[in-house]
Short mmCIF file of N, CA and C in Angstrom, two decimals:
data_model
loop_
_atom_site.label_atom_id
_atom_site.label_comp_id
_atom_site.label_asym_id
_atom_site.label_seq_id
_atom_site.Cartn_x
_atom_site.Cartn_y
_atom_site.Cartn_z
N MET B 21 3.16 4.22 -7.77
CA MET B 21 4.43 3.82 -8.16
C MET B 21 4.50 2.28 -8.39
N ILE B 22 4.97 1.84 -9.56
CA ILE B 22 5.11 0.41 -9.75
C ILE B 22 6.44 0.01 -9.11
N ARG B 23 6.26 -1.19 -8.54
CA ARG B 23 7.49 -1.79 -7.88
C ARG B 23 7.80 -3.05 -8.43
N PHE B 24 9.07 -3.40 -8.64
CA PHE B 24 9.52 -4.66 -9.02
C PHE B 24 10.06 -5.40 -7.92
N LYS B 25 9.72 -6.66 -7.79
CA LYS B 25 10.05 -7.42 -6.68
C LYS B 25 11.43 -8.14 -6.91
N GLN B 26 12.40 -7.95 -6.18
CA GLN B 26 13.71 -8.60 -6.19
C GLN B 26 13.85 -9.21 -4.78
N GLY B 27 13.66 -10.46 -4.62
CA GLY B 27 13.70 -10.96 -3.15
C GLY B 27 12.72 -10.18 -2.36
N ARG B 28 13.25 -9.55 -1.34
CA ARG B 28 12.40 -8.78 -0.35
C ARG B 28 12.63 -7.35 -0.68
N THR B 29 13.36 -6.92 -1.63
CA THR B 29 13.61 -5.46 -1.96
C THR B 29 12.74 -5.12 -3.13
N PHE B 30 12.17 -3.98 -3.04
CA PHE B 30 11.25 -3.44 -4.18
C PHE B 30 12.00 -2.25 -4.88
N LEU B 31 12.07 -2.48 -6.18
CA LEU B 31 12.76 -1.45 -6.98
C LEU B 31 11.68 -0.66 -7.82
N THR B 32 11.78 0.55 -7.88
CA THR B 32 10.82 1.47 -8.66
C THR B 32 11.43 1.41 -10.12
N PRO B 33 10.59 1.76 -11.06
CA PRO B 33 11.11 1.90 -12.46
C PRO B 33 12.32 2.80 -12.51
N HIS B 34 12.40 3.84 -11.76
CA HIS B 34 13.58 4.69 -11.73
C HIS B 34 14.83 3.92 -11.44
N HIS B 35 14.78 2.94 -10.32
CA HIS B 35 15.98 2.19 -10.14
C HIS B 35 16.24 1.36 -11.27
N VAL B 36 15.21 0.72 -11.93
CA VAL B 36 15.43 -0.05 -12.97
C VAL B 36 16.16 0.63 -14.20
N LYS B 37 15.71 1.90 -14.41
CA LYS B 37 16.37 2.70 -15.45
C LYS B 37 17.85 2.92 -15.03
N THR B 38 18.07 3.28 -13.77
CA THR B 38 19.48 3.46 -13.24
C THR B 38 20.30 2.26 -13.53
N VAL B 39 19.68 1.01 -13.33
CA VAL B 39 20.38 -0.19 -13.57
C VAL B 39 20.75 -0.32 -15.02
N PHE B 40 19.85 -0.01 -15.98
CA PHE B 40 20.19 0.06 -17.38
C PHE B 40 21.32 0.96 -17.73
N GLU B 41 21.30 2.15 -17.16
CA GLU B 41 22.26 3.16 -17.42
C GLU B 41 23.58 2.84 -16.98
N THR B 42 23.78 2.26 -15.74
CA THR B 42 24.95 1.95 -15.09
C THR B 42 25.63 0.69 -15.68
N GLY B 43 24.86 -0.12 -16.32
CA GLY B 43 25.45 -1.35 -16.92
C GLY B 43 25.45 -2.57 -15.87
N LYS B 44 25.01 -2.27 -14.72
CA LYS B 44 25.00 -3.26 -13.75
C LYS B 44 23.96 -4.29 -14.06
N SER B 45 24.06 -5.62 -13.50
CA SER B 45 23.09 -6.56 -13.95
C SER B 45 21.72 -6.28 -13.56
N MET B 46 20.83 -6.68 -14.36
CA MET B 46 19.38 -6.34 -14.27
C MET B 46 18.80 -7.28 -13.11
N PRO B 47 17.93 -6.67 -12.27
CA PRO B 47 17.31 -7.56 -11.22
C PRO B 47 16.45 -8.52 -11.89
N THR B 48 16.28 -9.75 -11.35
CA THR B 48 15.43 -10.73 -11.92
C THR B 48 14.06 -10.35 -11.58
N LEU B 49 13.22 -10.35 -12.61
CA LEU B 49 11.76 -10.10 -12.33
C LEU B 49 11.10 -11.53 -12.54
N ARG B 50 10.32 -11.84 -11.54
CA ARG B 50 9.64 -13.17 -11.50
C ARG B 50 8.17 -12.84 -11.38
N PHE B 51 7.45 -13.18 -12.47
CA PHE B 51 6.00 -12.97 -12.46
C PHE B 51 5.26 -14.20 -11.95
N THR B 52 4.59 -14.06 -10.83
CA THR B 52 4.04 -15.26 -10.09
C THR B 52 2.96 -15.83 -11.01
N ARG B 53 2.05 -15.13 -11.64
CA ARG B 53 0.91 -15.44 -12.39
C ARG B 53 1.27 -15.53 -13.84
N LEU B 54 1.90 -14.48 -14.37
CA LEU B 54 2.11 -14.33 -15.78
C LEU B 54 3.12 -15.40 -16.31
N SER B 55 3.72 -16.16 -15.50
CA SER B 55 4.64 -17.21 -15.93
C SER B 55 3.99 -18.54 -16.22
N LYS B 56 2.64 -18.49 -15.97
CA LYS B 56 1.74 -19.79 -16.19
C LYS B 56 1.06 -19.61 -17.46
N PRO B 57 1.23 -20.60 -18.36
CA PRO B 57 0.54 -20.45 -19.63
C PRO B 57 -0.94 -20.35 -19.54
N GLU B 58 -1.60 -21.06 -18.62
CA GLU B 58 -3.05 -21.01 -18.49
C GLU B 58 -3.46 -19.61 -18.07
N VAL B 59 -2.75 -18.92 -17.30
CA VAL B 59 -3.13 -17.54 -16.94
C VAL B 59 -2.97 -16.62 -18.13
N VAL B 60 -2.01 -16.71 -18.80
CA VAL B 60 -1.84 -15.81 -20.05
C VAL B 60 -2.93 -16.21 -20.98
N ARG B 61 -3.25 -17.45 -21.16
CA ARG B 61 -4.30 -17.83 -22.11
C ARG B 61 -5.73 -17.27 -21.69
N SER B 62 -5.83 -17.01 -20.29
CA SER B 62 -7.21 -16.45 -19.80
C SER B 62 -7.38 -15.10 -20.08
N ILE B 63 -6.33 -14.36 -20.64
CA ILE B 63 -6.57 -12.99 -21.13
C ILE B 63 -7.21 -13.01 -22.49
N ASP B 64 -8.21 -12.14 -22.69
CA ASP B 64 -8.88 -12.11 -23.97
C ASP B 64 -7.85 -11.88 -25.12
N PRO B 65 -7.85 -12.48 -26.15
CA PRO B 65 -6.77 -12.60 -27.18
C PRO B 65 -6.74 -11.00 -27.66
N ILE B 66 -7.64 -10.32 -27.93
CA ILE B 66 -7.62 -8.98 -28.48
C ILE B 66 -6.98 -8.03 -27.32
N ARG B 67 -7.38 -8.29 -26.11
CA ARG B 67 -6.80 -7.45 -25.03
C ARG B 67 -5.27 -7.67 -25.00
N LEU B 68 -4.86 -8.96 -25.03
CA LEU B 68 -3.45 -9.38 -24.97
C LEU B 68 -2.68 -8.68 -26.06
N LEU B 69 -3.23 -8.79 -27.26
CA LEU B 69 -2.64 -8.25 -28.41
C LEU B 69 -2.45 -6.68 -28.32
N THR B 70 -3.51 -6.03 -27.79
CA THR B 70 -3.44 -4.61 -27.51
C THR B 70 -2.37 -4.25 -26.59
N LEU B 71 -2.17 -5.08 -25.56
CA LEU B 71 -1.18 -4.82 -24.52
C LEU B 71 0.24 -5.00 -25.16
N LEU B 72 0.41 -6.00 -26.08
CA LEU B 72 1.74 -6.37 -26.67
C LEU B 72 2.06 -5.55 -27.82
N LYS B 73 1.07 -4.97 -28.53
CA LYS B 73 1.32 -4.34 -29.85
C LYS B 73 2.27 -3.15 -29.73
N PRO B 74 2.37 -2.31 -28.75
CA PRO B 74 3.31 -1.24 -28.71
C PRO B 74 4.80 -1.74 -28.61
N HIS B 75 4.90 -3.02 -28.35
CA HIS B 75 6.32 -3.64 -28.18
C HIS B 75 6.62 -4.58 -29.19
N ALA B 76 5.85 -4.52 -30.34
CA ALA B 76 5.98 -5.46 -31.47
C ALA B 76 7.51 -5.67 -31.92
N GLU B 77 8.18 -4.63 -32.10
CA GLU B 77 9.54 -4.62 -32.53
C GLU B 77 10.42 -5.40 -31.48
N PHE B 78 10.28 -5.20 -30.25
CA PHE B 78 11.08 -5.99 -29.23
C PHE B 78 10.64 -7.42 -29.29
N LEU B 79 9.41 -7.73 -29.41
CA LEU B 79 8.91 -9.14 -29.38
C LEU B 79 9.27 -9.84 -30.65
N ARG B 80 9.35 -9.11 -31.80
CA ARG B 80 9.87 -9.62 -33.09
C ARG B 80 11.37 -10.04 -32.94
N SER B 81 12.12 -9.10 -32.20
CA SER B 81 13.47 -9.47 -32.01
C SER B 81 13.77 -10.61 -31.08
N ARG B 82 12.69 -11.12 -30.50
CA ARG B 82 12.78 -12.33 -29.65
C ARG B 82 12.06 -13.45 -30.28
N GLY B 83 11.71 -13.29 -31.61
CA GLY B 83 11.07 -14.39 -32.32
C GLY B 83 9.63 -14.50 -32.31
N LEU B 84 8.94 -13.52 -31.80
CA LEU B 84 7.53 -13.54 -31.76
C LEU B 84 6.87 -12.53 -32.69
N LYS B 85 6.20 -12.92 -33.74
CA LYS B 85 5.54 -11.98 -34.65
C LYS B 85 4.08 -11.91 -34.17
N LEU B 86 3.58 -10.78 -33.86
CA LEU B 86 2.24 -10.53 -33.47
C LEU B 86 1.21 -10.73 -34.68
N PRO B 87 0.04 -11.39 -34.48
CA PRO B 87 -0.87 -11.50 -35.54
C PRO B 87 -1.67 -10.21 -35.69
N THR B 88 -2.42 -10.15 -36.72
CA THR B 88 -3.30 -9.03 -36.92
C THR B 88 -4.43 -9.18 -35.95
N PRO B 89 -5.15 -8.11 -35.63
CA PRO B 89 -6.31 -8.10 -34.69
C PRO B 89 -7.32 -9.18 -35.10
N SER B 90 -7.65 -9.45 -36.32
CA SER B 90 -8.60 -10.44 -36.81
C SER B 90 -8.13 -11.78 -36.50
N LYS B 91 -6.86 -11.99 -36.27
CA LYS B 91 -6.20 -13.27 -36.01
C LYS B 91 -5.61 -13.32 -34.55
N ALA B 92 -6.12 -12.46 -33.66
CA ALA B 92 -5.60 -12.43 -32.34
C ALA B 92 -5.49 -13.76 -31.65
N SER B 93 -6.58 -14.58 -31.80
CA SER B 93 -6.61 -15.76 -31.11
C SER B 93 -5.44 -16.87 -31.53
N ARG B 94 -4.80 -16.50 -32.73
CA ARG B 94 -3.71 -17.25 -33.12
C ARG B 94 -2.32 -16.87 -32.57
N LEU B 95 -2.26 -15.92 -31.62
CA LEU B 95 -1.03 -15.48 -31.02
C LEU B 95 -0.24 -16.73 -30.56
N ASP B 96 0.99 -16.74 -30.90
CA ASP B 96 1.86 -17.97 -30.59
C ASP B 96 2.37 -17.95 -29.13
N HIS B 97 1.54 -18.58 -28.32
CA HIS B 97 1.79 -18.53 -26.85
C HIS B 97 3.07 -19.32 -26.55
N GLN B 98 3.45 -20.32 -27.40
CA GLN B 98 4.70 -21.01 -27.11
C GLN B 98 5.97 -20.18 -27.29
N ARG B 99 5.84 -19.22 -28.13
CA ARG B 99 7.01 -18.22 -28.31
C ARG B 99 6.90 -17.04 -27.20
N LEU B 100 5.67 -16.76 -26.81
CA LEU B 100 5.37 -15.61 -25.95
C LEU B 100 5.83 -16.04 -24.49
N MET B 101 5.56 -17.24 -24.01
CA MET B 101 5.83 -17.63 -22.68
C MET B 101 7.24 -17.48 -22.23
N PRO B 102 8.26 -17.91 -23.01
CA PRO B 102 9.73 -17.77 -22.68
C PRO B 102 10.00 -16.22 -22.52
N ILE B 103 9.44 -15.38 -23.31
CA ILE B 103 9.58 -13.88 -23.22
C ILE B 103 9.08 -13.30 -21.97
N LEU B 104 7.97 -13.91 -21.56
CA LEU B 104 7.29 -13.37 -20.26
C LEU B 104 8.10 -13.90 -19.12
N ILE B 105 8.65 -15.11 -19.22
CA ILE B 105 9.33 -15.76 -18.04
C ILE B 105 10.70 -15.05 -17.86
N SER B 106 11.37 -14.73 -19.04
CA SER B 106 12.65 -14.07 -19.02
C SER B 106 12.75 -12.97 -20.04
N PRO B 107 12.20 -11.82 -19.57
CA PRO B 107 12.23 -10.75 -20.52
C PRO B 107 13.53 -10.19 -21.13
N GLY B 108 14.52 -10.30 -20.31
CA GLY B 108 15.86 -9.83 -20.81
C GLY B 108 16.07 -8.38 -20.53
N GLU B 109 17.37 -8.01 -20.68
CA GLU B 109 17.71 -6.68 -20.39
C GLU B 109 17.28 -5.64 -21.39
N LYS B 110 17.04 -6.07 -22.64
CA LYS B 110 16.55 -5.10 -23.63
C LYS B 110 14.96 -5.07 -23.66
N ALA B 111 14.24 -5.55 -22.68
CA ALA B 111 12.84 -5.48 -22.65
C ALA B 111 12.53 -4.01 -22.36
N PRO B 112 11.57 -3.43 -23.15
CA PRO B 112 11.11 -2.06 -22.93
C PRO B 112 10.49 -1.79 -21.51
N PRO B 113 10.95 -0.81 -20.85
CA PRO B 113 10.52 -0.54 -19.45
C PRO B 113 9.01 -0.46 -19.38
N ASP B 114 8.29 0.12 -20.36
CA ASP B 114 6.83 0.16 -20.34
C ASP B 114 6.24 -1.19 -20.38
N LEU B 115 6.95 -2.12 -21.07
CA LEU B 115 6.34 -3.43 -21.06
C LEU B 115 6.51 -4.11 -19.74
N LEU B 116 7.64 -4.00 -19.08
CA LEU B 116 7.94 -4.47 -17.76
C LEU B 116 7.00 -3.82 -16.71
N ASP B 117 6.80 -2.54 -16.91
CA ASP B 117 5.87 -1.92 -15.99
C ASP B 117 4.43 -2.52 -16.00
N ALA B 118 3.94 -2.68 -17.21
CA ALA B 118 2.67 -3.25 -17.48
C ALA B 118 2.56 -4.80 -16.93
N LEU B 119 3.55 -5.53 -17.29
CA LEU B 119 3.52 -6.89 -16.87
C LEU B 119 3.55 -6.97 -15.36
N SER B 120 4.50 -6.17 -14.75
CA SER B 120 4.58 -6.21 -13.27
C SER B 120 3.29 -5.81 -12.57
N MET B 121 2.70 -4.84 -13.11
CA MET B 121 1.39 -4.39 -12.40
C MET B 121 0.30 -5.35 -12.59
N ILE B 122 0.21 -5.88 -13.85
CA ILE B 122 -0.87 -6.86 -14.11
C ILE B 122 -0.63 -8.15 -13.28
N ASP B 123 0.68 -8.59 -13.11
CA ASP B 123 0.92 -9.70 -12.37
C ASP B 123 0.62 -9.52 -10.84
N GLN B 124 0.90 -8.36 -10.25
CA GLN B 124 0.71 -8.13 -8.88
C GLN B 124 -0.84 -8.01 -8.61
N MET B 125 -1.52 -7.22 -9.47
CA MET B 125 -2.93 -6.99 -9.22
C MET B 125 -3.80 -8.11 -9.59
N SER B 126 -3.29 -9.16 -10.18
CA SER B 126 -4.18 -10.38 -10.46
C SER B 126 -4.28 -11.21 -9.27
N ALA B 127 -3.58 -11.03 -8.23
CA ALA B 127 -3.55 -11.83 -7.11
C ALA B 127 -5.09 -11.74 -6.46
N PRO B 128 -5.55 -12.81 -5.77
CA PRO B 128 -6.79 -12.75 -5.25
C PRO B 128 -7.13 -11.59 -4.40
N ARG B 129 -6.36 -11.14 -3.45
CA ARG B 129 -6.73 -10.07 -2.67
C ARG B 129 -6.63 -8.71 -3.44
N ALA B 130 -5.66 -8.68 -4.38
CA ALA B 130 -5.55 -7.38 -5.05
C ALA B 130 -6.64 -7.12 -6.05
N ILE B 131 -7.11 -8.19 -6.74
CA ILE B 131 -8.26 -8.03 -7.63
C ILE B 131 -9.41 -7.57 -6.96
N ASP B 132 -9.70 -7.90 -5.67
CA ASP B 132 -10.88 -7.41 -4.98
C ASP B 132 -10.67 -5.87 -4.69
N VAL B 133 -9.47 -5.42 -4.54
CA VAL B 133 -9.31 -4.04 -4.32
C VAL B 133 -9.47 -3.18 -5.77
N VAL B 134 -9.08 -3.86 -6.80
CA VAL B 134 -9.28 -3.30 -8.08
C VAL B 134 -10.73 -3.17 -8.27
N LEU B 135 -11.48 -4.17 -8.02
CA LEU B 135 -12.95 -4.17 -8.35
C LEU B 135 -13.73 -3.25 -7.32
N ASP B 136 -13.10 -2.95 -6.15
CA ASP B 136 -13.73 -1.95 -5.29
C ASP B 136 -13.68 -0.56 -5.87
N HIS B 137 -12.61 -0.44 -6.79
CA HIS B 137 -12.49 0.94 -7.27
C HIS B 137 -12.90 1.10 -8.77
N LEU B 138 -13.01 0.16 -9.49
CA LEU B 138 -13.43 0.11 -10.81
C LEU B 138 -14.48 -1.00 -11.01
N SER B 139 -15.72 -0.55 -11.45
CA SER B 139 -16.82 -1.47 -11.68
C SER B 139 -16.57 -2.19 -13.08
N MET B 140 -17.35 -3.27 -13.17
CA MET B 140 -17.31 -3.97 -14.58
C MET B 140 -17.74 -3.07 -15.69
N ALA B 141 -18.66 -2.14 -15.38
CA ALA B 141 -19.07 -1.22 -16.28
C ALA B 141 -18.02 -0.15 -16.77
N ASP B 142 -17.32 0.25 -15.71
CA ASP B 142 -16.10 1.15 -15.82
C ASP B 142 -15.07 0.39 -16.81
N LEU B 143 -14.93 -0.75 -16.60
CA LEU B 143 -13.85 -1.62 -17.34
C LEU B 143 -14.51 -2.01 -18.73
N GLN B 144 -15.76 -1.68 -18.99
CA GLN B 144 -16.40 -2.11 -20.24
C GLN B 144 -16.39 -3.64 -20.40
N LEU B 145 -16.62 -4.34 -19.30
CA LEU B 145 -16.65 -5.85 -19.28
C LEU B 145 -18.11 -6.19 -18.96
N THR B 146 -18.54 -7.41 -19.56
CA THR B 146 -19.93 -7.82 -19.33
C THR B 146 -19.86 -8.51 -17.96
N THR B 147 -20.93 -8.37 -17.13
CA THR B 147 -20.89 -8.93 -15.73
C THR B 147 -21.23 -10.44 -15.74
N ASN B 148 -21.82 -10.85 -16.96
CA ASN B 148 -22.03 -12.34 -17.18
C ASN B 148 -20.95 -13.04 -17.89
N GLY B 149 -19.95 -12.20 -18.26
CA GLY B 149 -18.83 -12.84 -19.06
C GLY B 149 -17.91 -13.63 -18.13
N ASN B 150 -17.11 -14.47 -18.81
CA ASN B 150 -16.20 -15.27 -18.09
C ASN B 150 -14.80 -14.63 -18.14
N HIS B 151 -14.60 -13.74 -17.16
CA HIS B 151 -13.30 -12.95 -17.17
C HIS B 151 -12.45 -13.49 -15.98
N SER B 152 -11.21 -13.88 -16.26
CA SER B 152 -10.24 -14.16 -15.18
C SER B 152 -9.72 -12.87 -14.50
N ALA B 153 -9.18 -13.03 -13.39
CA ALA B 153 -8.61 -11.78 -12.69
C ALA B 153 -7.59 -10.99 -13.57
N THR B 154 -6.76 -11.92 -14.32
CA THR B 154 -5.74 -11.41 -15.06
C THR B 154 -6.32 -10.59 -16.30
N ASP B 155 -7.42 -11.09 -16.89
CA ASP B 155 -8.04 -10.45 -17.98
C ASP B 155 -8.69 -9.20 -17.50
N ILE B 156 -9.22 -9.13 -16.40
CA ILE B 156 -9.84 -7.98 -15.77
C ILE B 156 -8.77 -6.87 -15.53
N VAL B 157 -7.66 -7.26 -14.92
CA VAL B 157 -6.56 -6.32 -14.60
C VAL B 157 -5.97 -5.83 -15.92
N THR B 158 -5.76 -6.67 -16.97
CA THR B 158 -5.26 -6.30 -18.21
C THR B 158 -6.19 -5.16 -18.85
N GLN B 159 -7.48 -5.41 -18.73
CA GLN B 159 -8.41 -4.45 -19.29
C GLN B 159 -8.27 -3.07 -18.46
N ALA B 160 -8.09 -3.27 -17.18
CA ALA B 160 -7.97 -1.95 -16.26
C ALA B 160 -6.68 -1.33 -16.62
N TRP B 161 -5.63 -2.06 -16.91
CA TRP B 161 -4.34 -1.34 -17.39
C TRP B 161 -4.60 -0.64 -18.68
N LEU B 162 -5.22 -1.25 -19.56
CA LEU B 162 -5.36 -0.72 -20.82
C LEU B 162 -6.24 0.56 -20.87
N HIS B 163 -7.20 0.59 -19.95
CA HIS B 163 -8.18 1.73 -19.99
C HIS B 163 -8.22 2.61 -18.85
N HIS B 164 -7.66 2.17 -17.71
CA HIS B 164 -7.67 2.94 -16.42
C HIS B 164 -6.34 2.92 -15.65
N ARG B 165 -5.32 2.98 -16.43
CA ARG B 165 -3.89 2.92 -15.91
C ARG B 165 -3.67 3.86 -14.76
N GLU B 166 -4.13 5.03 -14.94
CA GLU B 166 -3.88 6.01 -13.84
C GLU B 166 -4.59 5.71 -12.53
N THR B 167 -5.78 5.11 -12.61
CA THR B 167 -6.50 4.70 -11.38
C THR B 167 -5.63 3.49 -10.73
N LEU B 168 -5.11 2.66 -11.54
CA LEU B 168 -4.30 1.61 -10.90
C LEU B 168 -3.07 2.16 -10.29
N LEU B 169 -2.43 3.08 -11.10
CA LEU B 169 -1.09 3.62 -10.45
C LEU B 169 -1.42 4.42 -9.30
N ARG B 170 -2.47 5.10 -9.24
CA ARG B 170 -2.92 5.91 -8.03
C ARG B 170 -3.14 5.07 -6.89
N ARG B 171 -3.82 3.95 -7.09
CA ARG B 171 -4.04 3.01 -6.01
C ARG B 171 -2.75 2.42 -5.49
N ASN B 172 -1.85 2.16 -6.40
CA ASN B 172 -0.59 1.59 -5.95
C ASN B 172 0.31 2.49 -5.26
N ARG B 173 0.15 3.87 -5.48
CA ARG B 173 0.92 4.91 -4.77
C ARG B 173 0.51 5.10 -3.29
N THR B 174 -0.78 4.66 -3.07
CA THR B 174 -1.43 4.90 -1.79
C THR B 174 -0.54 4.33 -0.64
N PRO B 175 -0.07 5.12 0.27
CA PRO B 175 0.87 4.58 1.43
C PRO B 175 0.01 3.93 2.49
N GLU B 176 -1.20 3.88 2.29
CA GLU B 176 -2.09 3.23 3.32
C GLU B 176 -2.02 1.67 3.28
N PRO B 177 -2.71 1.03 4.16
CA PRO B 177 -2.59 -0.48 4.15
C PRO B 177 -2.94 -1.13 2.80
N VAL B 178 -3.62 -0.40 1.94
CA VAL B 178 -3.88 -0.91 0.56
C VAL B 178 -2.52 -1.27 -0.11
N SER B 179 -1.58 -0.48 0.03
CA SER B 179 -0.22 -0.64 -0.58
C SER B 179 0.37 -2.07 -0.15
N ASP B 180 0.00 -2.55 1.06
CA ASP B 180 0.41 -3.89 1.47
C ASP B 180 -0.28 -4.94 0.58
N VAL B 181 -1.55 -4.67 0.25
CA VAL B 181 -2.29 -5.66 -0.59
C VAL B 181 -1.66 -5.74 -1.85
N TRP B 182 -1.29 -4.55 -2.52
CA TRP B 182 -0.68 -4.57 -3.77
C TRP B 182 0.68 -5.25 -3.75
N LEU B 183 1.40 -5.12 -2.81
CA LEU B 183 2.88 -5.50 -2.85
C LEU B 183 3.15 -6.91 -2.17
N THR B 184 2.19 -7.48 -1.53
CA THR B 184 2.45 -8.67 -0.77
C THR B 184 1.65 -9.88 -1.22
N CYS B 185 0.81 -9.69 -2.32
CA CYS B 185 0.07 -10.75 -2.90
C CYS B 185 0.90 -11.78 -3.66
#
């Protein structure tokens, strides 16, 4: 289960959906790592574009036009960063789920848990490549989402790693 952090309270996507339906104010999502431009730039451009592409219409409404895959490295990070920092109430829940999970699992202790369960070969990443934790988790989200979600649902001490990093 993906959980959004609001102070010390954790909200599940179901609660976020209920917030949208009731018209109450949206809890503030604060991404510890994804609010830093250098962290977002550390994600492989094609991977980042693949993550964002299903939400192209929303991003376009916020002033960001996604480049073609052949020009992925030209993604306008200056327009992307304000969207990541403040996604707004109209942000697609699937995008918020992805960003929240990637942000949480990019933490130093959490990435170790991810790599304990998914090898670089599973992730189709080269072991001699220069991959940031955020890049690795983004790849895991794109290709092994169920494994990440399953690990996050585990009520064992591992869940503390996911949620307190």
